[in-house]
Every structure is written in structure tokens, then in C-alpha cells.
Amino acid sequence: MEYVKKIKIAVNGGIGFGSKLSSKQLVTIAKYMSDNDELELTTFQQLYLEIPEEKQVEIIKEFNSVGLECYPVGNYVKSLKTCNFCKGEEEEGMPVAKELNRRIAGKAVPFTLKVAYTGCPIGCGEPMLSDIGVMKIRDNFNVYLGGKAKGNDAKVGSLVLENLTPDELYRVVEGIISLYSQEGKKREPFFKFVNRIDNSLLINSLS
Ligand code: SF4
């Protein structure tokens, strides 16, 4: 049997009202799976699947054509984990979440980085347990850093900035990720990085 080199990619239906997939999207994914292949559902609103490396460009193009978003797997910024936007697209800032995701998802970082967004203080997107958490409060945004969901030393992130406009939010989150990319040690989790890094560097990246 001919050996086919495969790569793992992460796929989801993009940011919308809940983590949903249409029948067309499911059929398109299934097209590239054989009887023994498995689809892995992660805790981060992504599906992992393996596709032939030499056909990755055309397969991703086909996935995109049915509204599937594709991301790299490994030490990258994950696609934004969001709440279900139950109070409405504009009220909960879905366009802002989409733009933030477009700017940061897939960027290379020292260790897998999880960023979560939630449209109101009820916090269904669990922003405080993520590396970087964003919470929309009325018309503006709060940012939390250093949450840790796993382990018996799990902890909530610290509120570092409040009342940001969308543009301020993009700049701040991109600045923090850029600092982590430059100053983080190889495979250093974000919560350790935030505890280790000089406060002045962190404050500079937030300003
Ligand atoms: S965080 Fe708020 S707006 Fe978003 S799904 Fe939960 S209750 Fe609805």
C-alpha cells in the first residue's frame, strides 16, 4: 500500500451562534476520512483530523468554501473560544470576536495559547480560566491574563485592563501575544510566563 504522509489540522465552523456544523460541512470533512479514520473533538471548539500533506492546500480551500475554518495544531494561538452570543450578534460583540480571531489565531507561540471571549459578565466562554480572557461589559472590554483551567493548581486569571474599545482590545491582545512570542521560553506555558516576566515589560506591552 502506498504511504501517504499526513498532517493534523484543526477545523471548526468559525465564530457564530454556538459551535455548530452544517450537514454540508460534515459531508465535506467525511470526504477526506477513510473507514478507520477518527475525528477528535477537543475541549476548545475544534475538531482535529489528518489530511494528506501534499493535498493540504486544495483540501483547506475546499473546507473554506463551505465555511469551515482551518488552523494549525501545536504551539500556536488557538482559534478564539467564545460563548454562544445568546443576547445577539451586536449586543455581544460578535464582529469584535471575529476580528480578534482573525488577527491572532494560528500565530506561533512558545506553547499552545488559549484565548477566550465572552459577550457578557455571565461568562459562558470561560474567559477567566483561559490564558487570555476577554469579557464584554456593556460597550467595552475587560482583559484577564494567566488563567489556568487544568491541574490541582487551577486558578482564575487576573484582571489587567478594563473598559477597552475594540481597537484598544486588538492592540493589547496582539501586544501581549507578541511579547510572549519574543520573550517566552520554549514550551513555557503562558501562566508561567506571566508570573516570570518583568512587570515593566508586561505593562509596556499593554500600553
Ligand atoms: S456570556 Fe452572556 S451573552 Fe454570552 S452566551 Fe453566556 S449569557 Fe449569553
Short mmCIF file of C-alpha atoms and ligand atoms in Angstrom, two decimals:
data_model
loop_
_atom_site.label_atom_id
_atom_site.label_comp_id
_atom_site.label_asym_id
_atom_site.label_seq_id
_atom_site.Cartn_x
_atom_site.Cartn_y
_atom_site.Cartn_z
CA MET A 1 0.00 0.00 0.00
CA GLU A 2 1.31 3.45 -0.91
CA TYR A 3 2.47 5.50 2.12
CA VAL A 4 0.74 8.86 2.35
CA LYS A 5 2.24 11.45 4.70
CA LYS A 6 -0.49 13.17 6.69
CA ILE A 7 -0.67 16.34 8.74
CA LYS A 8 -3.06 17.15 11.55
CA ILE A 9 -5.22 20.25 11.23
CA ALA A 10 -7.84 21.83 13.48
CA VAL A 11 -11.20 22.64 11.96
CA ASN A 12 -14.36 24.38 13.11
CA GLY A 13 -17.32 26.26 11.72
CA GLY A 14 -15.96 29.68 12.64
CA ILE A 15 -17.34 32.13 15.19
CA GLY A 16 -21.14 32.19 15.33
CA PHE A 17 -24.14 31.40 17.50
CA GLY A 18 -22.73 28.28 19.12
CA SER A 19 -20.25 25.72 17.86
CA LYS A 20 -22.31 24.33 15.01
CA LEU A 21 -21.57 22.45 11.81
CA SER A 22 -23.92 22.08 8.86
CA SER A 23 -24.58 18.79 7.06
CA LYS A 24 -22.63 20.13 4.07
CA GLN A 25 -19.63 20.83 6.28
CA LEU A 26 -19.81 17.38 7.87
CA VAL A 27 -20.05 15.70 4.45
CA THR A 28 -17.04 17.71 3.22
CA ILE A 29 -14.97 16.63 6.22
CA ALA A 30 -16.09 12.99 5.83
CA LYS A 31 -14.92 13.02 2.21
CA TYR A 32 -11.35 13.05 3.45
CA MET A 33 -11.78 10.32 6.03
CA SER A 34 -11.47 6.60 5.42
CA ASP A 35 -13.35 3.92 7.37
CA ASN A 36 -10.69 3.69 10.07
CA ASP A 37 -10.00 7.39 10.49
CA GLU A 38 -11.21 9.20 13.59
CA LEU A 39 -12.26 12.75 14.24
CA GLU A 40 -11.09 14.16 17.55
CA LEU A 41 -13.33 16.64 19.34
CA THR A 42 -11.22 18.92 21.54
CA THR A 43 -12.33 20.95 24.53
CA PHE A 44 -11.56 24.04 22.58
CA GLN A 45 -14.33 24.03 19.97
CA GLN A 46 -12.09 22.44 17.35
CA LEU A 47 -12.07 19.11 15.51
CA TYR A 48 -8.73 17.51 14.74
CA LEU A 49 -8.32 15.48 11.62
CA GLU A 50 -5.47 14.28 9.48
CA ILE A 51 -5.24 15.10 5.80
CA PRO A 52 -2.65 14.16 3.14
CA GLU A 53 0.14 16.74 3.35
CA GLU A 54 0.57 17.05 -0.39
CA LYS A 55 -3.11 17.95 -0.85
CA GLN A 56 -3.42 20.29 2.13
CA VAL A 57 -3.76 23.50 0.11
CA GLU A 58 -6.64 22.24 -2.04
CA ILE A 59 -8.39 20.50 0.87
CA ILE A 60 -8.23 23.61 3.07
CA LYS A 61 -9.54 25.65 0.14
CA GLU A 62 -12.47 23.26 -0.21
CA PHE A 63 -13.13 23.37 3.55
CA ASN A 64 -13.08 27.19 3.45
CA SER A 65 -15.56 27.17 0.55
CA VAL A 66 -18.20 25.54 2.80
CA GLY A 67 -17.48 27.88 5.71
CA LEU A 68 -15.04 25.72 7.65
CA GLU A 69 -12.10 27.47 9.28
CA CYS A 70 -8.78 25.61 9.45
CA TYR A 71 -5.94 26.20 11.90
CA PRO A 72 -2.55 24.65 12.62
CA VAL A 73 -2.16 22.22 15.54
CA GLY A 74 0.66 22.60 18.08
CA ASN A 75 2.33 25.61 19.58
CA TYR A 76 0.07 28.24 18.08
CA VAL A 77 -2.65 30.58 19.29
CA LYS A 78 -5.84 28.52 19.16
CA SER A 79 -8.95 29.86 17.48
CA LEU A 80 -10.93 32.05 19.86
CA LYS A 81 -13.18 30.12 22.22
CA THR A 82 -16.43 32.03 22.52
CA CYS A 83 -19.77 32.00 24.27
CA ASN A 84 -22.92 31.35 22.23
CA PHE A 85 -23.79 35.05 21.78
CA CYS A 86 -27.28 34.37 23.15
CA LYS A 87 -28.20 38.03 23.51
CA GLY A 88 -27.49 38.84 19.87
CA GLU A 89 -24.66 39.44 17.45
CA GLU A 90 -24.14 43.17 18.05
CA GLU A 91 -25.03 43.17 21.76
CA GLU A 92 -22.36 40.59 22.48
CA GLY A 93 -19.75 41.92 20.09
CA MET A 94 -19.53 39.04 17.62
CA PRO A 95 -17.86 41.25 14.96
CA VAL A 96 -15.18 42.16 17.51
CA ALA A 97 -14.65 38.48 18.38
CA LYS A 98 -14.31 37.63 14.68
CA GLU A 99 -11.79 40.40 14.09
CA LEU A 100 -9.78 39.43 17.18
CA ASN A 101 -9.72 35.82 16.00
CA ARG A 102 -8.65 36.88 12.50
CA ARG A 103 -5.73 38.82 13.97
CA ILE A 104 -4.38 36.25 16.41
CA ALA A 105 -5.45 32.66 15.63
CA GLY A 106 -2.66 30.49 14.24
CA LYS A 107 0.23 32.72 15.36
CA ALA A 108 3.29 30.78 16.50
CA VAL A 109 3.93 30.96 20.27
CA PRO A 110 6.20 29.08 22.74
CA PHE A 111 3.32 26.86 23.93
CA THR A 112 -0.30 26.40 22.85
CA LEU A 113 -2.16 29.57 23.81
CA LYS A 114 -5.87 29.68 24.57
CA VAL A 115 -7.81 32.90 24.26
CA ALA A 116 -11.47 33.02 25.26
CA TYR A 117 -14.14 35.62 24.62
CA THR A 118 -17.46 36.08 26.32
CA GLY A 119 -20.20 38.54 25.45
CA CYS A 120 -21.39 39.42 28.96
CA PRO A 121 -20.32 39.01 32.61
CA ILE A 122 -22.15 35.68 32.91
CA GLY A 123 -19.02 34.42 31.21
CA CYS A 124 -20.17 31.28 29.33
CA GLY A 125 -16.98 31.40 27.26
CA GLU A 126 -14.99 30.84 30.49
CA PRO A 127 -12.56 33.70 29.85
CA MET A 128 -11.18 33.68 33.38
CA LEU A 129 -9.88 30.12 33.04
CA SER A 130 -8.04 30.80 29.80
CA ASP A 131 -4.53 32.11 29.18
CA ILE A 132 -6.04 35.34 27.91
CA GLY A 133 -9.67 36.12 28.64
CA VAL A 134 -11.86 38.85 27.17
CA MET A 135 -15.17 39.85 28.72
CA LYS A 136 -17.52 42.36 27.12
CA ILE A 137 -19.19 44.60 29.68
CA ARG A 138 -21.73 46.99 28.20
CA ASP A 139 -19.91 48.56 25.20
CA ASN A 140 -16.34 47.83 26.26
CA PHE A 141 -13.99 45.00 27.07
CA ASN A 142 -12.03 43.72 30.07
CA VAL A 143 -8.90 41.61 29.72
CA TYR A 144 -7.76 38.85 32.10
CA LEU A 145 -4.36 37.16 31.97
CA GLY A 146 -2.90 33.95 33.32
CA GLY A 147 -5.95 31.74 33.95
CA LYS A 148 -5.27 28.01 34.28
CA ALA A 149 -8.10 25.50 33.83
CA LYS A 150 -6.15 22.29 34.35
CA GLY A 151 -4.40 20.69 37.33
CA ASN A 152 -4.93 20.86 41.08
CA ASP A 153 -3.37 24.32 41.00
CA ALA A 154 -6.01 25.67 38.60
CA LYS A 155 -6.68 29.37 39.03
CA VAL A 156 -8.58 32.24 37.56
CA GLY A 157 -6.80 34.90 35.55
CA SER A 158 -6.13 38.40 36.87
CA LEU A 159 -7.97 41.42 35.58
CA VAL A 160 -5.29 43.60 33.95
CA LEU A 161 -7.25 46.11 31.88
CA GLU A 162 -10.81 47.39 31.88
CA ASN A 163 -13.13 49.34 29.65
CA LEU A 164 -11.19 48.96 26.38
CA THR A 165 -12.57 49.96 23.00
CA PRO A 166 -12.38 47.32 20.22
CA ASP A 167 -9.24 48.91 18.75
CA GLU A 168 -7.58 49.07 22.17
CA LEU A 169 -8.52 45.44 22.74
CA TYR A 170 -6.91 44.29 19.46
CA ARG A 171 -3.74 46.26 20.19
CA VAL A 172 -3.44 44.97 23.75
CA VAL A 173 -4.04 41.30 22.92
CA GLU A 174 -1.72 41.41 19.91
CA GLY A 175 0.91 43.17 22.06
CA ILE A 176 0.75 40.51 24.79
CA ILE A 177 0.99 37.69 22.25
CA SER A 178 3.90 39.36 20.53
CA LEU A 179 5.72 39.75 23.88
CA TYR A 180 5.06 36.07 24.69
CA SER A 181 6.41 35.04 21.26
CA GLN A 182 9.59 37.06 21.77
CA GLU A 183 10.31 36.55 25.46
CA GLY A 184 8.68 33.23 26.32
CA LYS A 185 10.97 30.22 26.75
CA LYS A 186 10.44 27.20 24.52
CA ARG A 187 7.34 25.26 25.74
CA GLU A 188 6.80 27.71 28.62
CA PRO A 189 3.05 27.82 29.38
CA PHE A 190 1.55 31.29 29.32
CA PHE A 191 0.58 31.38 33.02
CA LYS A 192 4.22 30.66 33.98
CA PHE A 193 5.42 33.30 31.56
CA VAL A 194 3.09 35.91 33.08
CA ASN A 195 4.39 35.07 36.56
CA ARG A 196 8.03 35.16 35.48
CA ILE A 197 8.16 38.17 33.21
CA ASP A 198 9.28 41.55 34.44
CA ASN A 199 6.18 43.65 35.22
CA SER A 200 7.52 46.64 33.32
CA LEU A 201 7.76 44.58 30.11
CA LEU A 202 4.21 43.40 30.61
CA ILE A 203 2.94 46.92 31.30
CA ASN A 204 4.75 48.21 28.18
CA SER A 205 3.06 45.57 26.04
CA LEU A 206 -0.32 46.63 27.45
CA SER A 207 0.14 50.35 26.89
S1 SF4 B 1 -21.76 35.01 28.07
FE1 SF4 B 1 -23.68 36.14 28.24
S2 SF4 B 1 -24.24 36.66 26.13
FE2 SF4 B 1 -22.69 35.03 26.01
S3 SF4 B 1 -23.89 33.12 25.89
FE3 SF4 B 1 -23.44 33.49 28.06
S4 SF4 B 1 -25.21 34.61 28.85
FE4 SF4 B 1 -25.27 34.72 26.59
#
